[in-house]
mmCIF file of C-alpha atoms and ligand atoms in Angstrom:
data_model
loop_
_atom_site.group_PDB
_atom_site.id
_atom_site.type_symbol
_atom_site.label_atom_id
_atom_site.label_comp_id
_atom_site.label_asym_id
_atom_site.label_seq_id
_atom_site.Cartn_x
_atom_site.Cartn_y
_atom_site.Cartn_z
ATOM 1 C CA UNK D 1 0.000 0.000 0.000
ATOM 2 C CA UNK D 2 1.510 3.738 -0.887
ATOM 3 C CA UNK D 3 1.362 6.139 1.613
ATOM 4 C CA UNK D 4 -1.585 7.927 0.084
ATOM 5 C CA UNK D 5 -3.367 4.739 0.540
ATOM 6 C CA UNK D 6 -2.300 4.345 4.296
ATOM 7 C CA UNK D 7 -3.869 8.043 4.883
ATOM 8 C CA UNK D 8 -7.230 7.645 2.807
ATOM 9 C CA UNK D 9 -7.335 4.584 4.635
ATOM 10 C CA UNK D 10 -7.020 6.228 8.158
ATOM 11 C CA UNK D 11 -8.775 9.037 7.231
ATOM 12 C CA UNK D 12 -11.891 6.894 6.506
ATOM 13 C CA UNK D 13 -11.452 4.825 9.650
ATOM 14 C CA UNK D 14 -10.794 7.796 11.912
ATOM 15 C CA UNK D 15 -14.222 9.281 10.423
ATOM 16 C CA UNK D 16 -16.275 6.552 11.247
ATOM 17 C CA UNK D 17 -15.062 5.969 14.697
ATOM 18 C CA UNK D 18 -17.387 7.420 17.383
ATOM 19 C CA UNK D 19 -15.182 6.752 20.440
ATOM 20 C CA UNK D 20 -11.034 8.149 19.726
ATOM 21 C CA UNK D 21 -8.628 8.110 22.003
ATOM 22 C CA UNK D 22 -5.200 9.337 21.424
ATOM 23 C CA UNK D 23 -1.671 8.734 23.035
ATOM 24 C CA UNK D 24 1.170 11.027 22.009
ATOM 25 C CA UNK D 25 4.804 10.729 23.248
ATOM 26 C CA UNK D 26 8.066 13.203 22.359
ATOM 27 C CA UNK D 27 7.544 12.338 18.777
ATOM 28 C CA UNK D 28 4.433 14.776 18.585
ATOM 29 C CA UNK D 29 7.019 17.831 20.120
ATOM 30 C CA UNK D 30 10.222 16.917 18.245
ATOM 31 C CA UNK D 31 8.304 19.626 15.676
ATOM 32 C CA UNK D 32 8.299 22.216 17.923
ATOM 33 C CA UNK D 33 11.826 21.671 18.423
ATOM 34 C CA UNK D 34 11.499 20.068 21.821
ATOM 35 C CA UNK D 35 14.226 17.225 22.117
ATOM 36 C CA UNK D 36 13.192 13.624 22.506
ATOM 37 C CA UNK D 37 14.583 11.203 25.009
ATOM 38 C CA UNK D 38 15.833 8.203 22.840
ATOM 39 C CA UNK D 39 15.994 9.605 19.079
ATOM 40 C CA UNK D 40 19.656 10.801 18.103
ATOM 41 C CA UNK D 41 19.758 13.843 19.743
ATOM 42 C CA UNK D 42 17.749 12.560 22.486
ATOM 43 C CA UNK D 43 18.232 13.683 26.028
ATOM 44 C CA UNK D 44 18.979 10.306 27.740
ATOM 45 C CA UNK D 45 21.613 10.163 25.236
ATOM 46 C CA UNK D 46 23.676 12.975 26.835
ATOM 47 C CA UNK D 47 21.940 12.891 30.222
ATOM 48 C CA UNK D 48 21.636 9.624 32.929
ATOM 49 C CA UNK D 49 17.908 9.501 34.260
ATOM 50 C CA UNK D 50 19.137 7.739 36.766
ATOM 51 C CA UNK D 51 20.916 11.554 38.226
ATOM 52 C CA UNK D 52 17.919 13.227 37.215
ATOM 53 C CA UNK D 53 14.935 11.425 36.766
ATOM 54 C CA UNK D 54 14.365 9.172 39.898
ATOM 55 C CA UNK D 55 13.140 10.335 43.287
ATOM 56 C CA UNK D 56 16.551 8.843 44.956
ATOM 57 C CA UNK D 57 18.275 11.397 42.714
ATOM 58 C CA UNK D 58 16.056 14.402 44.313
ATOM 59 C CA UNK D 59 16.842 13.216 47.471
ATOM 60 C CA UNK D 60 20.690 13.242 46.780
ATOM 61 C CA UNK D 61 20.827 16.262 44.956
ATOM 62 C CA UNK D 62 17.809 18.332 44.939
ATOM 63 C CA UNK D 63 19.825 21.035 43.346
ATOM 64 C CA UNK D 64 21.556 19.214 40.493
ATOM 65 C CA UNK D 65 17.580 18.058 39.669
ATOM 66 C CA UNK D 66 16.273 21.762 39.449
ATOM 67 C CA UNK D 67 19.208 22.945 37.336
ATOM 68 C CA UNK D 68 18.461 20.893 34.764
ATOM 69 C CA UNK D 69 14.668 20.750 34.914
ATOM 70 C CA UNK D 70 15.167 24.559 35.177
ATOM 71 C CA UNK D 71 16.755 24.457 31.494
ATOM 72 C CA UNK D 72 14.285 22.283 30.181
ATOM 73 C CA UNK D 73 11.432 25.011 31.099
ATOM 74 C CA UNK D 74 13.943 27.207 29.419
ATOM 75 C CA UNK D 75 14.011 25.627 26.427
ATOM 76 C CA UNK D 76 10.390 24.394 26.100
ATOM 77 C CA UNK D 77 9.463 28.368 27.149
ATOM 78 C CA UNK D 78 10.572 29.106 23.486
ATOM 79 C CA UNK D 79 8.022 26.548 21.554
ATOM 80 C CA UNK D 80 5.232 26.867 20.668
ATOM 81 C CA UNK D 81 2.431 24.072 19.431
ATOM 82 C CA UNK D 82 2.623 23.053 15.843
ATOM 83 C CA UNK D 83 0.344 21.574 13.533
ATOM 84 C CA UNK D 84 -0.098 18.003 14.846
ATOM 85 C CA UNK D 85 -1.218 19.278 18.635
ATOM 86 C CA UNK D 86 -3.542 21.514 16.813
ATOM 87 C CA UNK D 87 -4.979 18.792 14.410
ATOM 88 C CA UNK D 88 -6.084 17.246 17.973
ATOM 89 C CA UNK D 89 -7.807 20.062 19.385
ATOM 90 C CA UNK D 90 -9.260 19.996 16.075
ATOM 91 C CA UNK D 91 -10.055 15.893 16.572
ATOM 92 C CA UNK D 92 -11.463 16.793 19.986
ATOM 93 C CA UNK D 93 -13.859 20.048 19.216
ATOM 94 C CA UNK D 94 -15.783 17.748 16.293
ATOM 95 C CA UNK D 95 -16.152 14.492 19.151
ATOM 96 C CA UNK D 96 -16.685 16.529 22.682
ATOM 97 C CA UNK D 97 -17.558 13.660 24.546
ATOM 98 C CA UNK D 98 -16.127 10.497 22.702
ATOM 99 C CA UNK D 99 -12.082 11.759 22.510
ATOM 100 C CA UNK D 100 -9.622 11.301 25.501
ATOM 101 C CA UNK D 101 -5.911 12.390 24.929
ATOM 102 C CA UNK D 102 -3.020 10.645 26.968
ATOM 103 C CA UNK D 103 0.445 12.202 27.091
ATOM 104 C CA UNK D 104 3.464 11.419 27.956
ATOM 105 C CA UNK D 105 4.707 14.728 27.634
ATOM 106 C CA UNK D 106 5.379 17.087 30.350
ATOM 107 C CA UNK D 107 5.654 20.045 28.122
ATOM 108 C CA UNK D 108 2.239 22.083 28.097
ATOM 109 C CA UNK D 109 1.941 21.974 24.542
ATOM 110 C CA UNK D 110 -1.338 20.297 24.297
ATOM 111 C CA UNK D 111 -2.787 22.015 26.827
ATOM 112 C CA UNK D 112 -1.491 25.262 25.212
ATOM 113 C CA UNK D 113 -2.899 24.317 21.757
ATOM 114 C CA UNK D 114 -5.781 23.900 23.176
ATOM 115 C CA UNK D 115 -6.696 20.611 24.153
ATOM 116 C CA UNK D 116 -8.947 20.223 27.485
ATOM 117 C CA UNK D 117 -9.686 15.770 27.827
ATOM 118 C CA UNK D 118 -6.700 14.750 28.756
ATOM 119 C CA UNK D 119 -4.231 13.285 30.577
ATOM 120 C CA UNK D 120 -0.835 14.322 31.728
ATOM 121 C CA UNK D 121 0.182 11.162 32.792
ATOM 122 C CA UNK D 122 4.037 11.755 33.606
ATOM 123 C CA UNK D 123 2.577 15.018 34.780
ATOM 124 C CA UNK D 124 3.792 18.557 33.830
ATOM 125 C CA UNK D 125 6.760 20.601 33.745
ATOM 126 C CA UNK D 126 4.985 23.862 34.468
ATOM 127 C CA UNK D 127 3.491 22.672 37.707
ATOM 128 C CA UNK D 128 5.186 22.396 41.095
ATOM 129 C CA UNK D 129 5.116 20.086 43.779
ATOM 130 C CA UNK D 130 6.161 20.725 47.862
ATOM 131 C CA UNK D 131 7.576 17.814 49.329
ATOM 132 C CA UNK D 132 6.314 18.863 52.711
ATOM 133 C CA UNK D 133 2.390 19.540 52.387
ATOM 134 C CA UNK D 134 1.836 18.075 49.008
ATOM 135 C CA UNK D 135 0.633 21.157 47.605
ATOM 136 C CA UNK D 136 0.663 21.100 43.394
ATOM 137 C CA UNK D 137 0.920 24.322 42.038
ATOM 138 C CA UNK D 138 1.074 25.776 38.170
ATOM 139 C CA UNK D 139 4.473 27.969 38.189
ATOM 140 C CA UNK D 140 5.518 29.196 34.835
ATOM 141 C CA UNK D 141 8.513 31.214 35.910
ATOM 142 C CA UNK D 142 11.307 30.881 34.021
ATOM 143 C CA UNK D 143 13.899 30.984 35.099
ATOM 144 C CA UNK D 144 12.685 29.099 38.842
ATOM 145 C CA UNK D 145 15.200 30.595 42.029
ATOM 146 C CA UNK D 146 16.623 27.460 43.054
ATOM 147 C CA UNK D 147 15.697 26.055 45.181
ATOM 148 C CA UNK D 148 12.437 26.445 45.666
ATOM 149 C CA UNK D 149 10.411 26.738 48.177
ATOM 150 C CA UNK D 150 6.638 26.431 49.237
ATOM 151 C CA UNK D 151 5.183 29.687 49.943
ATOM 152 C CA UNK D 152 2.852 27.828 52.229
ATOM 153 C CA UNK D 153 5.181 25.447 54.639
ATOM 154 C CA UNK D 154 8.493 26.562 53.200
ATOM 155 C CA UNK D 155 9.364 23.046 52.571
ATOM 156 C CA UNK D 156 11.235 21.885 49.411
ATOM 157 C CA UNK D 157 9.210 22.156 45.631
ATOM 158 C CA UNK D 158 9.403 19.447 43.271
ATOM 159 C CA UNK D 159 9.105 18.760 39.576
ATOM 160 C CA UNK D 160 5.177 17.813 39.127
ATOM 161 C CA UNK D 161 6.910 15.291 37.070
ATOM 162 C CA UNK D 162 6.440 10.803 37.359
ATOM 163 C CA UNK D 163 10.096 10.355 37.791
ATOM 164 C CA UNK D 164 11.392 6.238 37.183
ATOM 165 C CA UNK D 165 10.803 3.974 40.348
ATOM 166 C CA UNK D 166 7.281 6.298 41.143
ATOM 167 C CA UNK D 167 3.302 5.283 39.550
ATOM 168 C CA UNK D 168 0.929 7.030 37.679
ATOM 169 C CA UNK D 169 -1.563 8.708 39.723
ATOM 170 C CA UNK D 170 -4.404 6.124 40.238
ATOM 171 C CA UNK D 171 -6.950 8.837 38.831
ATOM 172 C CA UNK D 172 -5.105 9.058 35.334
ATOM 173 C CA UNK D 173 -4.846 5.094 35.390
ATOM 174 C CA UNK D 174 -8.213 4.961 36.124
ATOM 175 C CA UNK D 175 -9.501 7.476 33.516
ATOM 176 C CA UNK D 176 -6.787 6.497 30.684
ATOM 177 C CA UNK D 177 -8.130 2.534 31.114
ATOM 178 C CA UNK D 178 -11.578 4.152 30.630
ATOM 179 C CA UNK D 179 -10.676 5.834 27.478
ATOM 180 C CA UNK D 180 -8.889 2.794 26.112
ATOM 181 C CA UNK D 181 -11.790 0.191 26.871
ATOM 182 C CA UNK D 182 -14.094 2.647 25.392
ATOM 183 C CA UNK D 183 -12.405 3.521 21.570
ATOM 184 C CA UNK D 184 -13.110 1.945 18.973
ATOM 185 C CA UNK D 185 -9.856 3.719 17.472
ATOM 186 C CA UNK D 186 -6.534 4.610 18.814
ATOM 187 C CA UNK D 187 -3.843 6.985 17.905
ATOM 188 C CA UNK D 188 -0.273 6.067 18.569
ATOM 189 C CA UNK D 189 1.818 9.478 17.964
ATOM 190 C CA UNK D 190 5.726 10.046 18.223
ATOM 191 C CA UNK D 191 6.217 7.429 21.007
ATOM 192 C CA UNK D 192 9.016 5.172 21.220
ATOM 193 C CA UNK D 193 6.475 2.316 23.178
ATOM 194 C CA UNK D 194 8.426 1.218 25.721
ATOM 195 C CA UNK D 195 7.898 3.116 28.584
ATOM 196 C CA UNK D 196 5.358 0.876 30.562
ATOM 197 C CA UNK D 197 2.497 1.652 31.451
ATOM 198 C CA UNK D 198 1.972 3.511 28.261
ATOM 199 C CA UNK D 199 4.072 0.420 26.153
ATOM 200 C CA UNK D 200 1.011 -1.579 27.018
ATOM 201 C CA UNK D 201 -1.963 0.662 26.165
ATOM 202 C CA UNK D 202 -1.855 -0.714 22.142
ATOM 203 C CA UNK D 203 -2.456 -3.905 23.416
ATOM 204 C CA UNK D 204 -5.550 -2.799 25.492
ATOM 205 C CA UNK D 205 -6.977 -0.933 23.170
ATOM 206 C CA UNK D 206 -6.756 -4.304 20.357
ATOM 207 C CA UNK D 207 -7.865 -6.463 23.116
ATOM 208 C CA UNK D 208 -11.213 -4.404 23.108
ATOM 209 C CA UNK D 209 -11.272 -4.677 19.299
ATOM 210 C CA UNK D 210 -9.830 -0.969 18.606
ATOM 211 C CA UNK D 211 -8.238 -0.083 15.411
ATOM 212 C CA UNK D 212 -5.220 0.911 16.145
ATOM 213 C CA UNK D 213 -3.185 3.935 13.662
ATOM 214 C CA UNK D 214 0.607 4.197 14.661
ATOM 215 C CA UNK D 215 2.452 7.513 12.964
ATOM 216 C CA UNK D 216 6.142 7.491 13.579
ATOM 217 C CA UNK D 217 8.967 8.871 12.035
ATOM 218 C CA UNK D 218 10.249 4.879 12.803
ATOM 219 C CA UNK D 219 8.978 1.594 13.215
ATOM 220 C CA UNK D 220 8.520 0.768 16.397
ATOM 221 C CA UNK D 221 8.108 -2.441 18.798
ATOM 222 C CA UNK D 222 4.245 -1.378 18.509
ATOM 223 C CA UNK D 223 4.501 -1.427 14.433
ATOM 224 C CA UNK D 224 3.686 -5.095 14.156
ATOM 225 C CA UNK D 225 1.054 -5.252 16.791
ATOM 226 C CA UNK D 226 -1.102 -2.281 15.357
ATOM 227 C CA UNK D 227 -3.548 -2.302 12.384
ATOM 228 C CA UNK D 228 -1.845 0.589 10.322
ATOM 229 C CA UNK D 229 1.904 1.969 10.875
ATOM 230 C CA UNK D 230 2.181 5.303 9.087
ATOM 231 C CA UNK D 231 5.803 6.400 8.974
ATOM 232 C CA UNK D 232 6.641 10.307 8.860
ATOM 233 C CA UNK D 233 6.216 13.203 11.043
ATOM 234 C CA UNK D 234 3.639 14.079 12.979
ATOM 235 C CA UNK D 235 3.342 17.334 12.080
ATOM 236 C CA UNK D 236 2.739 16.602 8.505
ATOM 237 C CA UNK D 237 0.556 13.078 9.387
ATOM 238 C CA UNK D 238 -1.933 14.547 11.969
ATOM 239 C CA UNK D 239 -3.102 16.930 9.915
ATOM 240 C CA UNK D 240 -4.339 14.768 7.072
ATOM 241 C CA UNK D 241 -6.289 13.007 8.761
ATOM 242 C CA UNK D 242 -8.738 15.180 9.658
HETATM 243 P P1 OAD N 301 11.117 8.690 23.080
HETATM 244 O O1 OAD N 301 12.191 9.694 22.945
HETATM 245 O O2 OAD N 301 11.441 7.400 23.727
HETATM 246 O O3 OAD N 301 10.529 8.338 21.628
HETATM 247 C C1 OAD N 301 10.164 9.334 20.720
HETATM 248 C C2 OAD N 301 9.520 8.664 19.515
HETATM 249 O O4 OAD N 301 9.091 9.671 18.625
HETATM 250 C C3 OAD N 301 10.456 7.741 18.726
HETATM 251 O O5 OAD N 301 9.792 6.515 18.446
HETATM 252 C C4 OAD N 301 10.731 8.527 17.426
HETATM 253 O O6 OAD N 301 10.900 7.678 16.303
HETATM 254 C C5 OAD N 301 9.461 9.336 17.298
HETATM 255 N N1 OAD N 301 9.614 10.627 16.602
HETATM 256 C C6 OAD N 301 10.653 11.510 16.646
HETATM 257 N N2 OAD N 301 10.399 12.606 15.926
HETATM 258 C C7 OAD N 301 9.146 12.429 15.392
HETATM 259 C C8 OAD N 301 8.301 13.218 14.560
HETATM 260 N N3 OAD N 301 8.694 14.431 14.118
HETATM 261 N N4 OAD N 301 7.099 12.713 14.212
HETATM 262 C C9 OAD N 301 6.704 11.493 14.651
HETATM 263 N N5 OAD N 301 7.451 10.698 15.445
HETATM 264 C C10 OAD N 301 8.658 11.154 15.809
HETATM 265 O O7 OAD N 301 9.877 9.420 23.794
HETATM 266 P P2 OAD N 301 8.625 8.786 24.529
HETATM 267 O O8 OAD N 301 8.163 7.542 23.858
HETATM 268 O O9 OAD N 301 7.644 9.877 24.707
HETATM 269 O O10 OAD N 301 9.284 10.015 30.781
HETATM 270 O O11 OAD N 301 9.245 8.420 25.940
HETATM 271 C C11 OAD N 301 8.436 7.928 26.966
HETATM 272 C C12 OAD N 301 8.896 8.470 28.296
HETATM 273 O O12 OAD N 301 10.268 8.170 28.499
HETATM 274 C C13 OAD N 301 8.818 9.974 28.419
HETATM 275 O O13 OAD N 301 7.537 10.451 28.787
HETATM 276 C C14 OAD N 301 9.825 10.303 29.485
HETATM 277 C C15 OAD N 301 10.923 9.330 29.095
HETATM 278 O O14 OAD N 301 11.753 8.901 30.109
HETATM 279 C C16 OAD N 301 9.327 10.981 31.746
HETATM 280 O O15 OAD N 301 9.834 12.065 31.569
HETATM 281 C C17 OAD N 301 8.697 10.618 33.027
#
């Protein structure tokens, strides 16, 4: 099948579904210029999660963890949505109550394109948590004084973030199991698929009978698994499928 094939084809199928749910990983923001973990300029390529990432590392160095999540909201600051998070505000304003959207991404971006059902499910970069009362907070300054403190209880701020070693918020597992036992189609965007829980949600979604549309710039462990595997970028894919 061409590639003009693959999109009439997912076109069609995305147009008859009632019930869509999407799941979108760094792939989707690699257009905005946001850097991916694993690709070839991805950031556990330069960086160990393992120093950065885990809630032992926090605990160790608290400050070494804020300086670099402190240049990430630098960076991510500077971008802005492009075409493929808008194609799924788009996706989600013509099926208001039968679209969820999962993310892995902690960068905003969805939310700042517009998009209001969904999930943050590693949570978000641009909202604070205090290690003392629990508090979450938005915080968009840029750059944070470090370190940061809760203007509450004064105890130490954290990264709203799902670092390695911690579990989705039962809520979001709850709601994101929902949406998959529910489609009838799901979206697979820019993820590498194997990050667990997320690596599993394909296989959830088929279990129910969902059709499930892959769009990668790469094949994937997911590619043979799912009913249609549309290579490119997401930027140029999402859009034509509307
Ligand atoms: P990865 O960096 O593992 O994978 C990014 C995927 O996007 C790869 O499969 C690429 O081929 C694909 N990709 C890159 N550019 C693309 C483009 N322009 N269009 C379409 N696809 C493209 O990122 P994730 O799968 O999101 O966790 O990683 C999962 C989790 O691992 C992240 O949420 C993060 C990380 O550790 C936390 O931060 C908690």
């Amino acid at each position: 099948m061409t590639t003009d094939d693959q999109i009439h084809l997912a076109r069609t199928h995305l147009a008859s579904a009632r019930h869509v749910t999407v799941l979108t990983g760094a792939g989707i923001s690699a257009d905005s210029g946001v850097p991916t973990f694993r690709g070839t300029d991805g950031l556990w390529r330069t960086f160990r999660a393992e120093d950065l990432a885990t809630p032992e590392a926090f605990e160790r160095d608290p400050r070494l963890v804020w300086e670099w999540y402190n240049w990430r909201r630098e960076l991510i600051a500077t971008k802005q949505p492009n075409p493929a998070h808008i194609a799924l505000v788009e996706l989600e304003r013509r099926r208001p109550d039968t679209f969820w959207l999962i993310t892995q991404n902690v960068d905003g971006l969805h939310r700042t394109a517009g998009s209001q059902r969904l999930s943050e499910i590693h949570g978000n970069i641009w909202k604070v948590r205090c290690t003392g009362c629990g508090i979450i907070s938005e915080n968009r300054e840029v750059p944070l004084p470090i370190l940061p403190t809760c203007r509450l209880c004064q105890a130490l701020l954290r990264p709203h973030i799902v670092w390695f070693g911690e579990s989705l918020l039962g809520e979001d597992l709850r709601r994101c199991d929902q949406a998959l036992r529910n489609c009838d189609l799901l979206l697979v965007i820019g993820t590498s698929g194997i990050v667990y829980p997320a690596a599993g949600f394909a296989s959830v979604a088929k279990e129910v009978g969902a059709l499930v549309i892959e769009i990668n710039l790469d094949s994937t462990p997911q590619s043979d698994l799912v009913d249609l595997s549309l290579q490119g970028r997401a930027k140029d894919l999402v859009p034509l499928l509307l």
